[in-house]
Coordinates of C-alpha atoms in Angstrom, one line a residue:
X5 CA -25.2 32.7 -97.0
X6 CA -28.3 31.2 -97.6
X7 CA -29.7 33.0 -100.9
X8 CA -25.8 32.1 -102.1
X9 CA -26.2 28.3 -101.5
X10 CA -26.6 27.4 -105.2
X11 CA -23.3 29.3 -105.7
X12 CA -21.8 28.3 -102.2
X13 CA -18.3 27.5 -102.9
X14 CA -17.6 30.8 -105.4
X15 CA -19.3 32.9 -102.8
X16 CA -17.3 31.9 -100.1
X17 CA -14.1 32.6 -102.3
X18 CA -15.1 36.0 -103.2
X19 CA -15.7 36.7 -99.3
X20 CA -12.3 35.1 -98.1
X21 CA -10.5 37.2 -101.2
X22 CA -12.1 40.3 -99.2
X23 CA -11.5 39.4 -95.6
X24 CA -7.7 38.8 -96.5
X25 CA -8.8 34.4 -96.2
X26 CA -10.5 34.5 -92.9
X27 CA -13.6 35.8 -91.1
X28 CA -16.1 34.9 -88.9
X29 CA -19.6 33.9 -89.9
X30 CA -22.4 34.5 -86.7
X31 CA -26.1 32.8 -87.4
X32 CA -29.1 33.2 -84.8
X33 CA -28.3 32.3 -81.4
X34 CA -30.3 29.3 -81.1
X35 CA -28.8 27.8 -83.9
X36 CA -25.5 26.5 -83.4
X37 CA -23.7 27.4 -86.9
X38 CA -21.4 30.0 -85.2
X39 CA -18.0 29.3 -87.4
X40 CA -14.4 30.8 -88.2
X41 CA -14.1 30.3 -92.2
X42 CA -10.2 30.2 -93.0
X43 CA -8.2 29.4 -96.3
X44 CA -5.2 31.2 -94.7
X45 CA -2.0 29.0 -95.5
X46 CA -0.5 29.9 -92.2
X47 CA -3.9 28.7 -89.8
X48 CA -3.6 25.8 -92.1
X49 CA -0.4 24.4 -91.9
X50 CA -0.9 25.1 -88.2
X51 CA -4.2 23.1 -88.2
X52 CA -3.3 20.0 -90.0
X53 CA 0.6 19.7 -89.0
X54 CA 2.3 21.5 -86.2
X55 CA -0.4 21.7 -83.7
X56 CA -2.8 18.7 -85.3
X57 CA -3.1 16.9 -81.8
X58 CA -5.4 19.6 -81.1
X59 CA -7.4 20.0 -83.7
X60 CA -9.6 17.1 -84.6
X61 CA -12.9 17.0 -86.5
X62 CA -15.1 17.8 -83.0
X63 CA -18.4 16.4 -82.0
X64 CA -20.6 18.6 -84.6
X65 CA -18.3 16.7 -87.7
X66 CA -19.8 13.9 -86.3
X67 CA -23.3 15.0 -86.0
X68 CA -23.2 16.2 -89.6
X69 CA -21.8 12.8 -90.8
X70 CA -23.4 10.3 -88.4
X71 CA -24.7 8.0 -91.4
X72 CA -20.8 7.6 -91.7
X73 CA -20.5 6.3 -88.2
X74 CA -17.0 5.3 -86.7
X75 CA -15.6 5.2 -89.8
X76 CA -12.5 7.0 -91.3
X77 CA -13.9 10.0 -92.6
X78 CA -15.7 10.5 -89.1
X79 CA -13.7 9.1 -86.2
X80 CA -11.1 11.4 -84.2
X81 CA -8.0 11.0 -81.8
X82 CA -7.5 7.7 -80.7
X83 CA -9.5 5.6 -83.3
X84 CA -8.6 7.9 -86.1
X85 CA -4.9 6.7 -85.8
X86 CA -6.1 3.3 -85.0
X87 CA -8.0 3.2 -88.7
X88 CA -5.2 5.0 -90.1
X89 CA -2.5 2.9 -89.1
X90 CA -4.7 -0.3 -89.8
X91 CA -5.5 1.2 -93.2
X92 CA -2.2 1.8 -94.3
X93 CA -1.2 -1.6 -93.5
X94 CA -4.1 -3.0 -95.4
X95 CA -3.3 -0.6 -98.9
X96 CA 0.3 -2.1 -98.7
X97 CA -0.9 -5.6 -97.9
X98 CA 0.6 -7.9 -100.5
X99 CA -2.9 -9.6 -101.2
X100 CA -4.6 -6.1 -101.1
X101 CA -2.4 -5.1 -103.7
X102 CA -2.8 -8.0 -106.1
X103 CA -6.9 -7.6 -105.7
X104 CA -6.4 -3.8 -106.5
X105 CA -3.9 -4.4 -109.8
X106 CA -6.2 -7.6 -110.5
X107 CA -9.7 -5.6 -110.2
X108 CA -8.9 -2.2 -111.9
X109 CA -7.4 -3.8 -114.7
X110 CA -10.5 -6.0 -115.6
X111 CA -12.6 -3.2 -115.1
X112 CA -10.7 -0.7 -117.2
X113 CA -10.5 -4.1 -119.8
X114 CA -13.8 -5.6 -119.7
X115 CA -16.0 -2.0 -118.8
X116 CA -14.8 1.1 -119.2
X117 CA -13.0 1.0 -122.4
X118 CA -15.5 -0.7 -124.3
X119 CA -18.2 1.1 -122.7
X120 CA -16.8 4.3 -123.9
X121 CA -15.4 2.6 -127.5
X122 CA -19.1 1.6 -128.3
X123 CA -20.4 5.2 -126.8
X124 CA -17.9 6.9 -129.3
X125 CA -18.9 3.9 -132.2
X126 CA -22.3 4.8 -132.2
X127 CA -22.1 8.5 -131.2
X128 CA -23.8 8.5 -127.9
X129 CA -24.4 10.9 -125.3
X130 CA -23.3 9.9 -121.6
X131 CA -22.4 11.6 -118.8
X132 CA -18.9 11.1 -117.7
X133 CA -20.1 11.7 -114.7
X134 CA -22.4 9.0 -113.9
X135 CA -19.8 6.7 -115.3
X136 CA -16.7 7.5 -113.8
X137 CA -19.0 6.9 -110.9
X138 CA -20.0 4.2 -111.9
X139 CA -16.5 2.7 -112.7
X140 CA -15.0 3.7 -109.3
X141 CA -18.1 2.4 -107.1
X142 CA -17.4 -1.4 -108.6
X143 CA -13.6 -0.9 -108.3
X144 CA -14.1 0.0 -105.1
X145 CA -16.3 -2.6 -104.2
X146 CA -14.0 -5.2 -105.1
X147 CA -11.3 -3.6 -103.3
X148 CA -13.6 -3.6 -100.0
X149 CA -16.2 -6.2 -100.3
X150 CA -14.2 -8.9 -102.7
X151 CA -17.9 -8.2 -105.2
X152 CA -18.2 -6.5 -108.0
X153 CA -21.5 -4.7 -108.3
X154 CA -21.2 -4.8 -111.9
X155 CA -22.8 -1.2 -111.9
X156 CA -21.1 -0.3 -115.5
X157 CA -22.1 -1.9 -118.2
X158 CA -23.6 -1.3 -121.8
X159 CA -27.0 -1.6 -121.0
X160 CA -26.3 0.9 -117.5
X161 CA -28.7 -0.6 -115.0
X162 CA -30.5 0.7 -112.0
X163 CA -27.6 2.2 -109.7
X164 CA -29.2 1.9 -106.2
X165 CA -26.1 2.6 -104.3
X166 CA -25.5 5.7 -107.0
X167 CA -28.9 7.0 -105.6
X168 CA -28.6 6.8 -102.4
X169 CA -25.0 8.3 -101.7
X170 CA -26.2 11.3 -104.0
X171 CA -29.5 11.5 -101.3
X172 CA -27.2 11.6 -98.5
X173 CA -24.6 14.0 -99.8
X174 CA -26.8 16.2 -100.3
X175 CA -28.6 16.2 -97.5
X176 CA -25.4 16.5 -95.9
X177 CA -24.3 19.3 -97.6
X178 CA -27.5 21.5 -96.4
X179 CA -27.1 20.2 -92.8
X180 CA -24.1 22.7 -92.6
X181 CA -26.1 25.6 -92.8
X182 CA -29.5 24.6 -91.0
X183 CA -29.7 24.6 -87.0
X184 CA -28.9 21.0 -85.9
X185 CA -32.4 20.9 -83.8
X186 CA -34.2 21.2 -87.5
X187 CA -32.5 18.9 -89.4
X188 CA -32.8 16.2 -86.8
X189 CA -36.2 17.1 -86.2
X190 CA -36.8 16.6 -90.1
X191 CA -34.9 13.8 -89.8
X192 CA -36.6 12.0 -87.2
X193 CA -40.1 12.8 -88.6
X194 CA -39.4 11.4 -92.0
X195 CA -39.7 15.3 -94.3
X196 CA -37.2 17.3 -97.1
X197 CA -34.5 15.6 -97.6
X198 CA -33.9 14.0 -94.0
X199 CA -36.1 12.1 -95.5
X200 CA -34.5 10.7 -98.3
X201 CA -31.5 10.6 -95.8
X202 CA -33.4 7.9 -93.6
X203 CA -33.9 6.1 -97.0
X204 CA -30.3 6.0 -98.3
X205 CA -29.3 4.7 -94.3
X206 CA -31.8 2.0 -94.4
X207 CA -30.4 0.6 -97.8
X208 CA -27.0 1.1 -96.6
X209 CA -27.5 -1.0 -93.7
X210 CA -29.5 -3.6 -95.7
X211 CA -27.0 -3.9 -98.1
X212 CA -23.8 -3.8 -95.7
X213 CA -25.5 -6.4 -93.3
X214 CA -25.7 -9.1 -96.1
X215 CA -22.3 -8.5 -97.4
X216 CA -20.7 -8.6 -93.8
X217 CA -23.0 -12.0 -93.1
X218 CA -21.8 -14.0 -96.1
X219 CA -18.1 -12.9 -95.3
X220 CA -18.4 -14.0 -91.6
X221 CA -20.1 -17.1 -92.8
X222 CA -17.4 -17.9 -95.4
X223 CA -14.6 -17.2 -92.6
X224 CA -16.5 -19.8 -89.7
X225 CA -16.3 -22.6 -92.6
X226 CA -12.5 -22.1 -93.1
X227 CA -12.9 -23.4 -96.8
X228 CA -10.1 -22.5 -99.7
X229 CA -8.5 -19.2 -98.2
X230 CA -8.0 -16.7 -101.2
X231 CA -5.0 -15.6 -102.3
X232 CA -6.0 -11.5 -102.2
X233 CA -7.4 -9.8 -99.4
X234 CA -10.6 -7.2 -99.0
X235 CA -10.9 -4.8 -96.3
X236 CA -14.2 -6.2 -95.1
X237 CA -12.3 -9.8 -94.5
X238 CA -9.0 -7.8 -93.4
X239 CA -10.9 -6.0 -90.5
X240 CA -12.9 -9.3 -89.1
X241 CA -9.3 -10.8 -88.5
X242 CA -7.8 -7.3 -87.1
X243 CA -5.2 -7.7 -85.0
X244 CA -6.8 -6.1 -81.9
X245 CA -3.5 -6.1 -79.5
X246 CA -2.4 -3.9 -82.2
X247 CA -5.0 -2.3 -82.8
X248 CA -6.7 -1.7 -79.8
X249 CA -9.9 0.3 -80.4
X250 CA -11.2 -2.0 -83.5
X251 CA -13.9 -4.7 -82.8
X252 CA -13.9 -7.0 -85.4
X253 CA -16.8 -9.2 -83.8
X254 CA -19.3 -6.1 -83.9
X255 CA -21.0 -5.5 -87.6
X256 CA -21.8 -2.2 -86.9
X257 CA -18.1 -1.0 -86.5
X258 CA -17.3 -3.2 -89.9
X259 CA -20.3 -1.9 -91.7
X260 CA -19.1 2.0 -90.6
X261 CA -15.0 0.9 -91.5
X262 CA -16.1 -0.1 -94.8
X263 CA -18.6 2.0 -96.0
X264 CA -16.5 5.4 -95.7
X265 CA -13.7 3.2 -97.5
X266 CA -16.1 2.5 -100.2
X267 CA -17.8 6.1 -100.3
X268 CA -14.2 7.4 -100.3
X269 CA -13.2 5.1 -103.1
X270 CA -16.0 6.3 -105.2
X271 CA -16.7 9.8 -105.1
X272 CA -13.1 11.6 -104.4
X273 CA -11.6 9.2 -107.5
X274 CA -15.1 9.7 -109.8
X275 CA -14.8 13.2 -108.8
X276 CA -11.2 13.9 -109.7
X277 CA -11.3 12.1 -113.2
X278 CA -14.9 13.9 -113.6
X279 CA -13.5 17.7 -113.2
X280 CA -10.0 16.7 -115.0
X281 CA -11.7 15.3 -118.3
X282 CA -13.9 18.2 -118.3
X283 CA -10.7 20.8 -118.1
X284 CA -8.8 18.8 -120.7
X285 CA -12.3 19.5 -123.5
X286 CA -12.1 22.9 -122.6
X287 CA -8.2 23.5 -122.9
X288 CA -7.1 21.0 -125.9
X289 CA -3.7 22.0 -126.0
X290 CA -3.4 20.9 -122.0
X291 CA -4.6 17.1 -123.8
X292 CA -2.7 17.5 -126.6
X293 CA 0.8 18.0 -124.8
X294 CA -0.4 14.8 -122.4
X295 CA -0.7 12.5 -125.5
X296 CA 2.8 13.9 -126.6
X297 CA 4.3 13.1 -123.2
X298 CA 2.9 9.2 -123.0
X299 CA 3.6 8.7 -126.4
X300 CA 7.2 9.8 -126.0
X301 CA 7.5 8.5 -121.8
X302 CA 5.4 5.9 -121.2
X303 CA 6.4 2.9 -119.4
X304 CA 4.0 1.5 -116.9
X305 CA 7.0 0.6 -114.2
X306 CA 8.0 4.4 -113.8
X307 CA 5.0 6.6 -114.1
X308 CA 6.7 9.5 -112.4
X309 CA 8.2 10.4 -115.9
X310 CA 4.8 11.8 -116.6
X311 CA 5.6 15.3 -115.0
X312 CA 3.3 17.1 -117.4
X313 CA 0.4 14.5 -116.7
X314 CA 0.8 14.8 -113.1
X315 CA 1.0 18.7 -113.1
X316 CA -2.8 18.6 -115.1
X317 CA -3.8 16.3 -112.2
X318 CA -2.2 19.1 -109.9
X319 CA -3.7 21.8 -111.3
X320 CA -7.5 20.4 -112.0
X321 CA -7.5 19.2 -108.0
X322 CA -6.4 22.9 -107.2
X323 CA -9.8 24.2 -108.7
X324 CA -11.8 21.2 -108.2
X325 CA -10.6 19.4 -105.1
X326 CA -12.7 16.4 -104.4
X327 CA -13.2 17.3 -101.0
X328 CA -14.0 21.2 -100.6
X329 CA -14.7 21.7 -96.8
X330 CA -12.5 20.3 -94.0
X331 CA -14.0 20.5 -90.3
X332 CA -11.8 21.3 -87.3
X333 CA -12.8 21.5 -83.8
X334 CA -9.4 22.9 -81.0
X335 CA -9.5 21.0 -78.0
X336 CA -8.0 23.7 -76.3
X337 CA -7.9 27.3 -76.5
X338 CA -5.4 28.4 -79.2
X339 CA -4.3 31.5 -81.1
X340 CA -4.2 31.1 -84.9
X341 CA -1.4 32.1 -86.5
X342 CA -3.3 34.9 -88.5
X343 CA -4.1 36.2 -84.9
X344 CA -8.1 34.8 -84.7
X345 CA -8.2 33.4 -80.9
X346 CA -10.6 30.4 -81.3
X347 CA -12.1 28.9 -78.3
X348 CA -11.8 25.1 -77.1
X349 CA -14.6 23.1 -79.8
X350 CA -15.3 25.9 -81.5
X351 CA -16.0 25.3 -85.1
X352 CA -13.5 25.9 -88.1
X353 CA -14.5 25.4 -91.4
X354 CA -11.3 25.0 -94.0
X355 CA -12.9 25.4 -98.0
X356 CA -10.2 24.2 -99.9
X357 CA -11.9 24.7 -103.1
X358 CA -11.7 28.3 -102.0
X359 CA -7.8 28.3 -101.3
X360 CA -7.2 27.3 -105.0
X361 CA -8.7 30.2 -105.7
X362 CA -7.0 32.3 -103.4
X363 CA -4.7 35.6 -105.2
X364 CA -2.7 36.1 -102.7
X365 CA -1.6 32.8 -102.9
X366 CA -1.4 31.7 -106.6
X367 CA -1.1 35.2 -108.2
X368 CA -3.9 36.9 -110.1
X369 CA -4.2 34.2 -113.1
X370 CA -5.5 31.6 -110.0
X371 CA -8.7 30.8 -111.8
X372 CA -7.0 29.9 -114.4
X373 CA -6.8 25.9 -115.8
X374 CA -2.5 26.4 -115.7
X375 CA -1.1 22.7 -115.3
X376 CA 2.9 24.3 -116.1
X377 CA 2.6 26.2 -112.7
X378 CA 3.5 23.0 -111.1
X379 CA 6.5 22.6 -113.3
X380 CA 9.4 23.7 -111.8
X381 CA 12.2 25.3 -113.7
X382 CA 14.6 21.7 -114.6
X383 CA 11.4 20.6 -115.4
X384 CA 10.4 18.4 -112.6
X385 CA 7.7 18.6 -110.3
X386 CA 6.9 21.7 -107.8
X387 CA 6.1 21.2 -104.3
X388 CA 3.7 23.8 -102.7
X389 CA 4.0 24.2 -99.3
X390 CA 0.9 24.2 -97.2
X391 CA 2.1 28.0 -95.7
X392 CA 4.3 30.5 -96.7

């Protein structure tokens, strides 16, 4: 595995296409990265829906992801569905949802579009990359903090936050395959990429600390109350009889609530709109039918006419999803539906990008940038089951 990390994800499909999607990977005793790898649809749908109560993240997610705290993308069991549930009120909050049409208008307005109209004027060179980036961390920002960051703009100034998430990304990406005991030892005495890791935390919590202070101030004085809502002022008013396991009076919880929001808000959007543009310059006629299907469809109120557009979405998340791995941990002995027995907090590693590359489940053209597979045949959309 190692001398295949620069070529990781494509050398874990070509293994599950030979182990028929699952097999076990054993490493040196002393360092903890025994795992099942599975892209099976069956141990999936299994996983994630009809036996989920037992499988959460596990104690070792957490290890992995500790500069993420109790947020979201960390948290398990009982506070998981706390944040969930909390969450999903906030993102159909009537005051969220002004700040969110509000803020990404503006920014697609005032930034992005002219950004990109003066890039194209004076035939510039950007990475899309970097700018999508960009685009989504001060959306996001807004949506979470109430501040834009004001990270896009013609002259593209220094990106602090850019820097840091990429340090901790991809020091987290390497922590899967070292022994724990070495990367906290690296981490703890300050070498490799630990640490550029301790770096990125400390400006995190710099950063998050002010932000959380001016909002705490601003709710003591009881001044003008706004008429939209951020998620940093939503979760220092939670409604802890309802949510029991939230603690709006400590910072630390807010600061680890609203920084996976915010990391989740940039990089799975920038990500998605990253890989998508990038598959429509390689396969024109994909973008070419799109234009004809807004020109003809379009109406902001009804956006589900786009099936075509939706369908490339499907299709470029199938080869590039966002997210690649997914952790699970069984709190209980269990039996996988493929007929692996995995032992209580054992370690499961899911590789999604691997599953969209899977034969056996999209037929041999699966590498292949296909947005009509999605189409079904009255020329709506196709669901795809997560099993056969």
């Amino acid at each position: 595995m190692l001398f295949n990390i620069p070529r990781v994800l494509d050398w874990f499909s070509e293994v599950y296409e030979a182990n028929d999607m699952t097999f076990t990977f054993k490493g040196p005793w002393f360092s903890g990265t025994d795992m099942l790898f599975t892209v099976d649809p069956r141990n999936i749908n299994h996983m994630l829906s009809s036996n989920f109560p037992n499988y959460p993240r596990g104690p070792e997610f957490k290890k992995i992801f500790d500069i993420l705290g109790d947020g979201i993308v960390a948290a398990d069991k009982e506070l998981w569905e706390d944040l969930r549930k909390s969450g999903h009120a906030l993102f159909h909050h009537q005051n969220f949802l002004k700040l969110s049409v509000s803020s990404t208008t503006s920014k697609l307005k005032d930034d992005l579009v002219p950004f990109l109209d003066k890039a194209a004027e004076e035939n510039i060179v950007i990475d899309l990359q970097d700018v999508f980036q960009r685009f989504m961390f001060d959306t996001a920002s807004i949506l979470m903090t109430g501040y834009d960051q004001m990270s896009l703009s013609s002259e593209i100034p220094g990106y602090e936050f850019g820097e840091a998430a990429d340090f901790a990304e991809e020091a987290i990406f390497y922590r899967h395959f070292k022994p724990v005991i070495l990367w906290r030892l690296q981490n703890l005495i300050g070498v490799g990429i630990e640490r550029k890791m301790r770096t990125a935390s400390e400006f995190f919590n710099s950063m998050f600390a002010k932000i959380i202070s001016t909002r705490r101030k601003e709710e003591k004085s009881g001044g003008k109350k706004e008429q939209t809502i951020n998620a940093v002022t939503y979760y220092l008013n939670a409604d802890t009889a309802k949510y029991k396991l939230l603690k709006p009076s400590n910072d630390k919880f807010i600061r680890d609530v609203f920084f996976s929001l915010l990391v989740a808000g940039r990089d799975t959007s920038s990500s998605a709109l990253t890989w998508f543009f990038w598959l429509l310059s390689k396969h024109p006629q994909v973008m070419t039918k799109i234009r004809q299907e807004i020109n003809a469809k379009f109406d902001p109120t009804d956006l589900e006419k786009l099936v075509y557009l939706h369908a490339a979405l499907s299709e470029s998340m199938r080869l590039y999803p966002p997210l690649p791995f997914n952790h699970k941990s069984p709190l209980k002995l269990d039996v996988l539906p493929s007929g692996h027995k995995v032992k209580a907090e054992s370690k499961i590693v899911i590789c999604i990008y691997a599953l969209g590359r899977m034969r056996s489940v999209w037929g041999e053209d699966a590498s292949e940038f296909k947005p009509e597979r999605w189409i079904s045949e009255n020329g709506g959309l196709k669901h795809e089951p997560s099993s056969n």
